Short mmCIF file of N, CA and C in Angstrom, two decimals:
data_model
loop_
_atom_site.label_atom_id
_atom_site.label_comp_id
_atom_site.label_asym_id
_atom_site.label_seq_id
_atom_site.Cartn_x
_atom_site.Cartn_y
_atom_site.Cartn_z
N MET A 16 38.03 -37.91 -2.17
CA MET A 16 36.86 -38.36 -2.87
C MET A 16 36.87 -37.88 -4.27
N HIS A 17 36.76 -38.70 -5.19
CA HIS A 17 36.74 -38.29 -6.61
C HIS A 17 35.29 -38.30 -7.17
N ASN A 18 34.86 -37.15 -7.63
CA ASN A 18 33.51 -37.00 -8.17
C ASN A 18 33.53 -37.36 -9.69
N THR A 19 32.60 -38.23 -10.15
CA THR A 19 32.64 -38.58 -11.56
C THR A 19 31.38 -38.19 -12.28
N ASN A 20 30.79 -37.06 -11.86
CA ASN A 20 29.50 -36.66 -12.51
C ASN A 20 29.74 -35.94 -13.76
N ALA A 21 28.66 -35.48 -14.40
CA ALA A 21 28.82 -34.86 -15.70
C ALA A 21 29.46 -33.40 -15.79
N THR A 22 29.80 -32.91 -14.64
CA THR A 22 30.41 -31.59 -14.63
C THR A 22 31.88 -31.76 -14.87
N GLU A 23 32.50 -32.92 -14.96
CA GLU A 23 33.92 -33.07 -15.10
C GLU A 23 34.16 -33.13 -16.60
N GLY A 24 35.51 -33.10 -17.00
CA GLY A 24 35.88 -33.18 -18.42
C GLY A 24 35.75 -31.90 -19.00
N GLN A 25 35.09 -31.93 -20.18
CA GLN A 25 34.89 -30.74 -21.03
C GLN A 25 33.84 -29.77 -20.52
N HIS A 26 33.05 -30.20 -19.56
CA HIS A 26 31.91 -29.39 -19.17
C HIS A 26 32.43 -28.35 -18.08
N PRO A 27 31.99 -27.16 -18.24
CA PRO A 27 32.37 -26.13 -17.20
C PRO A 27 31.64 -26.39 -15.90
N SER A 28 32.24 -25.96 -14.78
CA SER A 28 31.64 -26.10 -13.45
C SER A 28 30.41 -25.29 -13.33
N MET A 29 30.37 -24.11 -14.04
CA MET A 29 29.37 -23.23 -13.89
C MET A 29 29.24 -22.38 -15.23
N SER A 30 28.12 -22.30 -15.91
CA SER A 30 28.03 -21.65 -17.15
C SER A 30 27.97 -20.22 -16.93
N PRO A 31 28.38 -19.41 -17.98
CA PRO A 31 28.16 -17.96 -17.83
C PRO A 31 26.67 -17.53 -17.45
N GLU A 32 25.72 -18.22 -17.91
CA GLU A 32 24.33 -17.91 -17.71
C GLU A 32 23.99 -18.20 -16.17
N GLU A 33 24.50 -19.31 -15.69
CA GLU A 33 24.33 -19.62 -14.21
C GLU A 33 24.98 -18.61 -13.39
N LEU A 34 26.22 -18.20 -13.78
CA LEU A 34 26.89 -17.19 -13.10
C LEU A 34 26.14 -15.85 -13.02
N ARG A 35 25.64 -15.42 -14.17
CA ARG A 35 24.79 -14.16 -14.24
C ARG A 35 23.55 -14.28 -13.23
N SER A 36 22.98 -15.46 -13.27
CA SER A 36 21.72 -15.71 -12.41
C SER A 36 22.20 -15.61 -11.01
N ALA A 37 23.31 -16.18 -10.59
CA ALA A 37 23.84 -16.08 -9.17
C ALA A 37 24.08 -14.65 -8.87
N MET A 38 24.68 -13.88 -9.84
CA MET A 38 24.96 -12.51 -9.51
C MET A 38 23.68 -11.67 -9.18
N ARG A 39 22.68 -11.94 -9.95
CA ARG A 39 21.29 -11.28 -9.75
C ARG A 39 20.77 -11.69 -8.41
N THR A 40 20.85 -12.94 -8.05
CA THR A 40 20.30 -13.43 -6.90
C THR A 40 21.00 -12.85 -5.62
N LEU A 41 22.36 -12.68 -5.76
CA LEU A 41 23.19 -12.14 -4.70
C LEU A 41 23.27 -10.62 -4.73
N ASP A 42 22.47 -9.95 -5.51
CA ASP A 42 22.47 -8.53 -5.62
C ASP A 42 23.90 -7.92 -6.00
N CYS A 43 24.63 -8.61 -6.79
CA CYS A 43 25.88 -8.10 -7.35
C CYS A 43 25.54 -7.55 -8.70
N ARG A 44 25.47 -6.32 -8.76
CA ARG A 44 25.08 -5.60 -9.90
C ARG A 44 26.22 -5.44 -11.02
N THR A 45 27.41 -5.52 -10.56
CA THR A 45 28.60 -5.38 -11.42
C THR A 45 29.58 -6.51 -11.19
N GLN A 46 30.48 -6.57 -12.19
CA GLN A 46 31.60 -7.63 -12.00
C GLN A 46 32.40 -7.21 -10.80
N SER A 47 32.56 -6.00 -10.50
CA SER A 47 33.38 -5.58 -9.27
C SER A 47 32.71 -5.97 -8.08
N ASP A 48 31.32 -5.85 -8.06
CA ASP A 48 30.55 -6.24 -6.81
C ASP A 48 30.81 -7.70 -6.49
N LEU A 49 30.72 -8.59 -7.58
CA LEU A 49 30.94 -10.03 -7.33
C LEU A 49 32.30 -10.31 -6.93
N ALA A 50 33.23 -9.65 -7.73
CA ALA A 50 34.77 -9.88 -7.40
C ALA A 50 35.01 -9.62 -5.89
N ALA A 51 34.49 -8.40 -5.41
CA ALA A 51 34.77 -8.09 -3.97
C ALA A 51 34.15 -8.92 -3.09
N ALA A 52 32.87 -9.51 -3.37
CA ALA A 52 32.14 -10.44 -2.50
C ALA A 52 32.80 -11.73 -2.27
N ILE A 53 33.53 -12.22 -3.35
CA ILE A 53 34.10 -13.52 -3.18
C ILE A 53 35.68 -13.55 -3.21
N GLY A 54 36.25 -12.38 -3.23
CA GLY A 54 37.68 -12.22 -3.16
C GLY A 54 38.53 -12.57 -4.40
N VAL A 55 38.01 -12.23 -5.62
CA VAL A 55 38.76 -12.47 -6.76
C VAL A 55 38.90 -11.10 -7.54
N SER A 56 39.64 -11.09 -8.63
CA SER A 56 39.78 -9.88 -9.50
C SER A 56 38.50 -9.77 -10.32
N ARG A 57 38.33 -8.50 -10.67
CA ARG A 57 37.16 -8.17 -11.63
C ARG A 57 37.46 -8.86 -12.98
N SER A 58 38.70 -8.81 -13.38
CA SER A 58 39.07 -9.46 -14.67
C SER A 58 38.77 -11.01 -14.71
N ALA A 59 38.94 -11.68 -13.51
CA ALA A 59 38.57 -13.07 -13.48
C ALA A 59 37.05 -13.27 -13.74
N VAL A 60 36.22 -12.44 -13.08
CA VAL A 60 34.85 -12.45 -13.21
C VAL A 60 34.41 -12.14 -14.77
N SER A 61 35.09 -11.19 -15.36
CA SER A 61 34.83 -10.89 -16.79
C SER A 61 35.20 -12.18 -17.63
N LEU A 62 36.27 -12.78 -17.39
CA LEU A 62 36.65 -13.99 -18.16
C LEU A 62 35.58 -15.07 -18.01
N TRP A 63 35.11 -15.21 -16.80
CA TRP A 63 34.09 -16.31 -16.56
C TRP A 63 32.84 -15.96 -17.21
N LEU A 64 32.39 -14.73 -17.24
CA LEU A 64 31.15 -14.26 -17.87
C LEU A 64 31.24 -14.36 -19.38
N GLU A 65 32.38 -14.19 -19.93
CA GLU A 65 32.62 -14.26 -21.32
C GLU A 65 32.70 -15.73 -21.74
N GLY A 66 32.89 -16.66 -20.87
CA GLY A 66 33.13 -17.97 -21.20
C GLY A 66 34.48 -18.32 -21.61
N LYS A 67 35.37 -17.35 -21.49
CA LYS A 67 36.76 -17.59 -22.01
C LYS A 67 37.63 -18.51 -20.98
N VAL A 68 37.25 -18.49 -19.73
CA VAL A 68 37.74 -19.29 -18.62
C VAL A 68 36.72 -19.88 -17.85
N GLY A 69 36.86 -21.17 -17.47
CA GLY A 69 35.80 -21.79 -16.66
C GLY A 69 35.88 -21.26 -15.26
N VAL A 70 34.73 -21.20 -14.54
CA VAL A 70 34.63 -20.91 -13.13
C VAL A 70 35.27 -22.03 -12.33
N PRO A 71 36.25 -21.68 -11.55
CA PRO A 71 36.76 -22.81 -10.69
C PRO A 71 35.76 -23.56 -9.87
N ARG A 72 35.94 -24.82 -9.77
CA ARG A 72 34.83 -25.54 -9.07
C ARG A 72 34.65 -25.02 -7.65
N PRO A 73 35.63 -24.80 -6.88
CA PRO A 73 35.51 -24.16 -5.49
C PRO A 73 34.58 -22.84 -5.55
N VAL A 74 34.83 -22.02 -6.53
CA VAL A 74 34.12 -20.82 -6.70
C VAL A 74 32.65 -21.07 -6.95
N ALA A 75 32.45 -22.03 -7.90
CA ALA A 75 31.05 -22.42 -8.29
C ALA A 75 30.28 -22.97 -7.07
N MET A 76 30.97 -23.83 -6.25
CA MET A 76 30.44 -24.44 -5.12
C MET A 76 30.06 -23.34 -4.13
N LEU A 77 30.96 -22.37 -3.82
CA LEU A 77 30.63 -21.21 -2.96
C LEU A 77 29.50 -20.43 -3.48
N LEU A 78 29.48 -20.10 -4.73
CA LEU A 78 28.33 -19.30 -5.21
C LEU A 78 27.00 -20.02 -5.09
N ARG A 79 26.99 -21.32 -5.39
CA ARG A 79 25.70 -22.04 -5.14
C ARG A 79 25.27 -22.17 -3.75
N MET A 80 26.15 -22.25 -2.80
CA MET A 80 25.82 -22.24 -1.39
C MET A 80 25.28 -20.87 -1.00
N LEU A 81 25.89 -19.82 -1.53
CA LEU A 81 25.39 -18.46 -1.14
C LEU A 81 24.00 -18.20 -1.78
N VAL A 82 23.85 -18.64 -2.96
CA VAL A 82 22.55 -18.58 -3.62
C VAL A 82 21.43 -19.28 -2.87
N GLN A 83 21.74 -20.56 -2.44
CA GLN A 83 20.80 -21.37 -1.63
C GLN A 83 20.50 -20.58 -0.26
N ALA A 84 21.50 -20.08 0.37
CA ALA A 84 21.39 -19.44 1.67
C ALA A 84 20.45 -18.16 1.41
N ARG A 85 20.67 -17.46 0.34
CA ARG A 85 19.92 -16.26 0.06
C ARG A 85 18.41 -16.63 -0.19
N ARG A 86 18.22 -17.65 -0.97
CA ARG A 86 16.81 -18.13 -1.19
C ARG A 86 16.06 -18.64 0.07
N ARG A 87 16.88 -19.15 1.00
CA ARG A 87 16.25 -19.58 2.26
C ARG A 87 16.15 -18.45 3.29
N GLY A 88 16.61 -17.27 2.98
CA GLY A 88 16.40 -16.07 3.91
C GLY A 88 17.55 -15.92 4.83
N TYR A 89 18.67 -16.59 4.71
CA TYR A 89 19.80 -16.36 5.59
C TYR A 89 20.61 -15.08 5.29
#
């Protein structure tokens, strides 16, 4: 299934601001905390937060699901 919404093309899948918000919601106080929680390197998280590299769509989807679950009390 091909998604043709506004997040494709030049638009990042998750902005650095949304990533920072997700980190706060998930109680990830450091880049290393988030990296360990989702199984990526700290340097990848750093690049995403600096906006140098876009957050991969599967990672953005995972983080949004985790944020929703946290807000619902799971």
